Rosetta silent file (secondary structure, phi, psi, omega in degrees, C-alpha in Angstrom):
SEQUENCE: MGSAVGEWGRVILLFLWRLVMGEARQVMDRLTDAVTTHADLNVISELYAEDAVAFTPDEGELHGRDNIVEYWRTMTEALPEATFQPLHSYEVGDTAIDEGIFSGRNTGPLQLPNGETLPPTQKEIRIRGVDIATVKDGRIVDYRLYFDEMDFLGQLGLLPDEPF
SCORE:     score description
SCORE:     0.000 S_00000001
   1 L     0.000  -60.352  176.125   53.047   54.446   20.392 S_00000001
   2 H   -39.926  -35.816  177.622   49.659   52.824   21.178 S_00000001
   3 H   -80.925  -20.331  169.698   48.015   54.100   18.218 S_00000001
   4 H   -68.258  -38.632  177.806   50.670   52.568   15.907 S_00000001
   5 H   -80.719  -17.105  176.134   50.298   49.290   17.310 S_00000001
   6 H   -77.507  -47.173 -174.362   46.379   49.504   17.047 S_00000001
   7 H   -60.996  -43.871 -177.661   46.871   50.452   13.285 S_00000001
   8 H   -64.822  -16.933 -178.384   49.188   47.727   12.790 S_00000001
   9 H   -77.178  -38.869 -178.580   46.742   45.454   14.446 S_00000001
  10 H   -72.235  -40.024  172.435   43.955   46.460   12.114 S_00000001
  11 H   -63.053  -32.196  178.646   46.411   45.979    9.025 S_00000001
  12 H   -76.898  -42.614  174.076   47.104   42.460   10.354 S_00000001
  13 H   -68.655  -31.779  166.475   43.382   41.712   10.922 S_00000001
  14 H   -42.484  -66.214 -163.849   42.774   42.885    7.526 S_00000001
  15 H   -60.429  -67.944 -158.580   45.493   40.782    5.946 S_00000001
  16 H   -62.968  -33.993  177.275   44.340   37.704    7.736 S_00000001
  17 H   -64.994  -38.109 -176.958   40.570   38.304    7.060 S_00000001
  18 H   -79.270  -27.666  170.695   41.383   38.343    3.017 S_00000001
  19 H   -57.540  -45.126 -165.670   43.396   35.218    3.735 S_00000001
  20 H   -88.614  -36.963 -178.793   40.265   33.397    5.193 S_00000001
  21 L   -45.052  115.921  173.678   37.642   35.249    2.936 S_00000001
  22 L   -58.195  172.978  173.685   36.701   32.703    0.140 S_00000001
  23 H   -57.724  -50.022 -164.347   36.686   33.206   -3.767 S_00000001
  24 H   -54.466  -58.890 -167.403   32.931   33.498   -3.655 S_00000001
  25 H   -57.017  -52.707 -169.562   32.906   36.460   -1.160 S_00000001
  26 H   -54.948  -50.333 -163.895   35.680   38.187   -2.857 S_00000001
  27 H   -74.364  -39.330  173.828   33.972   38.056   -6.279 S_00000001
  28 H   -53.112  -45.092 -167.899   30.505   39.078   -4.593 S_00000001
  29 H   -68.466  -42.484 -177.866   32.171   42.107   -2.912 S_00000001
  30 H   -73.317  -33.037  173.645   33.934   43.193   -6.402 S_00000001
  31 H   -62.337  -63.888  170.667   30.396   42.817   -8.131 S_00000001
  32 H   -28.667  -54.105  178.189   28.788   44.955   -5.491 S_00000001
  33 H   -57.310  -56.261  177.825   31.534   47.396   -5.954 S_00000001
  34 H   -59.941  -38.499  168.302   31.096   47.616   -9.677 S_00000001
  35 H   -70.393  -26.976 -157.636   27.428   48.073   -9.745 S_00000001
  36 L  -111.873  -83.848 -171.422   27.272   50.596   -7.217 S_00000001
  37 L   -55.715  -42.527 -175.593   30.595   52.783   -6.267 S_00000001
  38 L  -127.178   20.195  173.171   32.073   52.728   -9.823 S_00000001
  39 L    20.510   62.682  172.868   29.329   51.379  -12.220 S_00000001
  40 L  -109.767  109.565  173.057   32.102   49.598  -14.382 S_00000001
  41 H   -67.566  -32.455 -168.050   30.688   47.259  -16.758 S_00000001
  42 H   -61.464  -45.157 -173.778   34.086   46.049  -17.901 S_00000001
  43 H   -57.033  -47.081 -176.162   34.690   44.791  -14.183 S_00000001
  44 H   -69.295  -31.526  177.713   31.188   43.272  -14.161 S_00000001
  45 H   -75.031  -27.904 -177.104   31.759   41.425  -17.503 S_00000001
  46 H   -66.133  -40.552 -168.319   35.040   40.088  -16.035 S_00000001
  47 H   -80.667   -3.480 -168.401   33.151   38.698  -12.928 S_00000001
  48 E  -108.791  136.505  167.816   30.636   36.835  -14.918 S_00000001
  49 E   -68.473  161.431  174.764   31.320   33.136  -17.013 S_00000001
  50 E   -61.073  -34.104 -173.994   30.591   33.295  -20.550 S_00000001
  51 E  -112.409   42.111 -175.502   27.846   30.825  -19.976 S_00000001
  52 E   -79.071  155.423  170.047   26.531   32.414  -16.599 S_00000001
  53 E  -134.447  127.890  173.863   22.651   32.454  -15.726 S_00000001
  54 E  -105.767  140.665  159.446   21.084   35.150  -13.805 S_00000001
  55 E  -119.700  125.765 -174.954   17.608   35.432  -12.371 S_00000001
  56 E  -127.676  163.925  172.866   16.234   38.761  -11.713 S_00000001
  57 L   -62.123  -48.087 -165.799   12.503   40.009  -10.745 S_00000001
  58 L   -97.344  -31.018 -166.990   12.000   42.454  -13.636 S_00000001
  59 L  -114.499   -9.223  172.789   13.892   40.552  -16.430 S_00000001
  60 E    86.876 -135.325 -174.234   13.458   36.760  -15.440 S_00000001
  61 E  -100.090  126.570  178.930   16.031   34.262  -16.502 S_00000001
  62 E  -108.514  127.378 -174.493   19.185   35.610  -18.334 S_00000001
  63 E  -120.703  124.654  166.048   21.572   33.247  -20.314 S_00000001
  64 L    89.674  149.745 -174.539   25.248   34.406  -20.955 S_00000001
  65 H   -54.956  -47.264  179.541   27.428   37.048  -19.721 S_00000001
  66 H   -58.057  -29.114  169.887   26.348   39.793  -22.487 S_00000001
  67 H   -65.189  -52.652  176.686   22.801   39.371  -21.346 S_00000001
  68 H   -66.350  -59.581  172.614   23.673   40.015  -17.809 S_00000001
  69 H   -42.490  -35.151 -176.602   25.955   42.730  -18.453 S_00000001
  70 H   -81.667  -24.399  161.555   23.316   44.675  -20.351 S_00000001
  71 H   -56.674  -28.350  179.042   21.061   44.146  -17.574 S_00000001
  72 H   -97.426   -8.461  162.028   23.301   45.713  -15.222 S_00000001
  73 H   -49.737  -60.820 -176.134   24.040   48.502  -18.019 S_00000001
  74 H   -71.877  -14.592  169.903   20.494   49.456  -17.637 S_00000001
  75 H   -77.362  -63.792 -170.560   20.415   49.533  -13.931 S_00000001
  76 H   -63.220  -38.661  175.749   23.757   51.659  -13.495 S_00000001
  77 H   -71.471  -30.427  173.965   22.281   54.073  -16.070 S_00000001
  78 H   -69.179  -41.140 -154.683   18.948   54.486  -14.467 S_00000001
  79 L  -135.961   62.935 -159.531   20.532   54.776  -10.922 S_00000001
  80 L   -82.871   -8.800 -179.346   24.367   55.711  -11.649 S_00000001
  81 L  -106.856   25.194 -174.006   25.014   56.872   -8.111 S_00000001
  82 L   -67.046  160.455  169.428   23.464   53.847   -6.353 S_00000001
  83 E  -131.343  153.458 -167.784   24.634   52.594   -3.180 S_00000001
  84 E  -136.548  123.132 -164.733   24.375   49.214   -1.410 S_00000001
  85 E  -118.461  102.314  175.828   24.254   48.996    2.545 S_00000001
  86 E   -69.392  132.956 -178.319   24.952   45.305    3.673 S_00000001
  87 E  -106.656  -45.802  174.830   22.727   44.167    6.261 S_00000001
  88 E  -140.967  129.110 -161.560   23.928   40.459    6.194 S_00000001
  89 E  -124.861  135.329  178.733   26.833   38.893    4.251 S_00000001
  90 E  -147.377  157.594  171.777   27.372   35.041    4.130 S_00000001
  91 E  -146.331  128.380 -177.072   29.573   32.514    2.247 S_00000001
  92 E  -137.834  110.186  172.798   28.890   28.846    2.331 S_00000001
  93 L    61.515 -125.753 -171.643   31.538   26.866   -0.057 S_00000001
  94 L   -82.338    6.645 -163.670   31.184   28.471   -3.532 S_00000001
  95 E  -128.405  136.606  169.071   28.305   30.743   -2.904 S_00000001
  96 E   -98.069  110.891 -164.697   28.024   34.246   -1.623 S_00000001
  97 E  -122.939  125.567 -179.635   24.724   35.523   -0.195 S_00000001
  98 E  -121.416  138.338  155.657   24.170   39.446    0.498 S_00000001
  99 E  -122.667  149.045  174.686   21.000   40.899    1.936 S_00000001
 100 E  -163.837 -178.976  160.447   20.931   44.785    1.854 S_00000001
 101 E   -92.973  119.299  169.314   19.678   48.177    1.201 S_00000001
 102 E   -99.917  115.792 -167.680   19.845   49.334   -2.356 S_00000001
 103 E  -125.768  147.707  166.746   19.526   53.095   -2.591 S_00000001
 104 E   160.222  176.007  178.678   19.996   55.888   -5.185 S_00000001
 105 E  -119.536  145.739 -163.895   18.132   58.327   -7.388 S_00000001
 106 L   -85.511   84.151 -179.939   16.681   57.682  -10.663 S_00000001
 107 L  -104.558   -0.085  175.430   18.690   60.208  -12.833 S_00000001
 108 L  -125.714  172.621  178.932   18.907   58.237  -16.140 S_00000001
 109 L   -65.592  134.843 -179.661   16.628   56.681  -18.242 S_00000001
 110 E  -112.146  122.746  172.225   15.098   53.336  -17.197 S_00000001
 111 E   -75.082  105.178  179.158   14.589   50.546  -19.756 S_00000001
 112 L   -84.885  160.936  178.521   11.529   48.375  -18.805 S_00000001
 113 L   -47.951  -24.428 -173.191   11.349   44.674  -19.618 S_00000001
 114 L   -82.033   -5.182 -165.848    8.927   45.382  -22.467 S_00000001
 115 L    98.316  -20.032 -172.260   11.485   47.763  -24.451 S_00000001
 116 L   -76.947  148.422 -170.982   10.148   50.814  -23.396 S_00000001
 117 E  -125.470  133.289  177.089   12.328   53.393  -22.053 S_00000001
 118 E  -106.598  164.471 -169.756   11.115   56.090  -19.470 S_00000001
 119 L   -92.020  161.659  173.597   12.757   59.253  -18.782 S_00000001
 120 L   -47.715  123.243  168.839   14.415   59.911  -15.510 S_00000001
 121 L   -81.648  -13.298  175.166   12.062   60.436  -12.535 S_00000001
 122 L    74.378    2.740 -175.489   14.343   62.270  -10.364 S_00000001
 123 L   -89.554  158.055  170.044   13.016   60.049   -7.305 S_00000001
 124 E   -83.189  135.625  161.926   14.918   58.289   -4.632 S_00000001
 125 E  -119.004  160.751  170.098   14.598   54.763   -4.129 S_00000001
 126 E  -158.488  108.579 -173.015   15.458   52.413   -1.266 S_00000001
 127 E  -131.224  136.454  172.033   14.688   48.697   -1.515 S_00000001
 128 E   -62.692  138.562  178.030   15.578   45.535    0.348 S_00000001
 129 E  -151.852  169.317  175.056   17.099   42.913   -1.770 S_00000001
 130 E  -133.298  124.127  164.377   19.005   39.473   -1.654 S_00000001
 131 E  -128.424  134.056  176.113   21.642   38.396   -3.998 S_00000001
 132 E  -117.886  130.744  170.303   23.403   35.056   -4.392 S_00000001
 133 E  -134.933  129.780  158.784   26.357   34.133   -6.550 S_00000001
 134 E   -77.346  114.187 -176.736   27.836   30.976   -7.230 S_00000001
 135 E  -115.809  143.082 -178.392   31.374   30.963   -8.381 S_00000001
 136 E  -139.339  138.065 -179.169   33.488   28.712  -10.069 S_00000001
 137 L    43.902   39.463  165.294   37.195   29.395  -11.157 S_00000001
 138 L    87.810    7.852  177.463   36.966   32.886   -9.934 S_00000001
 139 E  -124.862  140.161  161.668   33.594   33.759  -12.202 S_00000001
 140 E   -49.184  126.528  159.795   29.820   33.845  -11.436 S_00000001
 141 E  -109.195  -19.593  172.000   28.211   30.986  -13.095 S_00000001
 142 E  -153.840  128.161 -173.311   24.859   31.424  -11.478 S_00000001
 143 E  -126.841  126.565 -174.648   23.460   34.658   -9.983 S_00000001
 144 E  -127.169  129.628 -174.926   20.193   35.048   -8.264 S_00000001
 145 E  -132.113  145.792 -161.553   18.750   38.761   -7.186 S_00000001
 146 E  -143.675  114.884 -177.958   15.702   39.245   -5.464 S_00000001
 147 E  -154.451  159.215  171.373   13.819   42.436   -4.708 S_00000001
 148 L   -64.986  102.878 -175.945    9.998   43.800   -4.584 S_00000001
 149 H   -69.458  -47.856  176.054    9.772   45.047   -8.154 S_00000001
 150 H   -40.387  -60.257 -167.419    6.324   46.659   -6.957 S_00000001
 151 H   -67.541  -32.841 -171.364    7.904   48.639   -4.237 S_00000001
 152 H   -69.736  -44.653  172.378   10.863   49.558   -6.616 S_00000001
 153 H   -59.309  -44.214  177.729    8.338   50.807   -9.291 S_00000001
 154 H   -58.700  -35.686  160.585    6.130   52.387   -6.656 S_00000001
 155 H   -53.171  -35.498 -168.597    9.154   54.450   -5.335 S_00000001
 156 L   -91.597   -9.246  177.351    9.594   55.647   -8.719 S_00000001
 157 L    88.859   17.083 -172.404    6.015   56.933   -9.087 S_00000001
 158 L   -91.580   -6.177 -178.699    5.456   54.302  -11.875 S_00000001
 159 L  -115.030  156.376 -169.835    2.449   52.767  -10.541 S_00000001
 160 L   -55.382  151.093  170.069   -1.377   53.771  -10.808 S_00000001
 161 L   -75.880  -28.141  167.334   -2.600   55.548   -7.760 S_00000001
 162 L   -89.844  158.630  179.617   -5.501   53.431   -7.480 S_00000001
 163 L   -71.031  158.616  165.337   -5.605   49.738   -6.987 S_00000001
 164 L   -38.172    0.000    0.000   -6.402   47.410  -10.025 S_00000001
């Protein structure tokens, strides 16, 4: 009987957590799941406002849902089984912030910002990053992604061996 009470306690805590968790946190968690666990571009599209703006280290500023979804398409194709290990998660008003480790194997083509497409390297990557999403009416209106692009490219073996 003690384990049933413990299980009900966990269910109640989860229910209460979801009541307390704000909209920004819920949307960010859905985005993380759609980018990693399920690689679902339809869900990603639903999560962004039509006029959303995103900033990424590799593509710079992206305007509009379609351009942002295209960015995520290239990432999910290049790293189709990526995972995200959260280290810190915050929510302040209408903004959710995550810091964590993004990992995966490059088994798909990687499209570079200059339009060049590289074949899969089959190399594992593990990079620390931060993403920030501001949410209005259930959709992301402003998104910021920060990671060390040189670390990412280096782990893929795409940087020269010698320094410049």
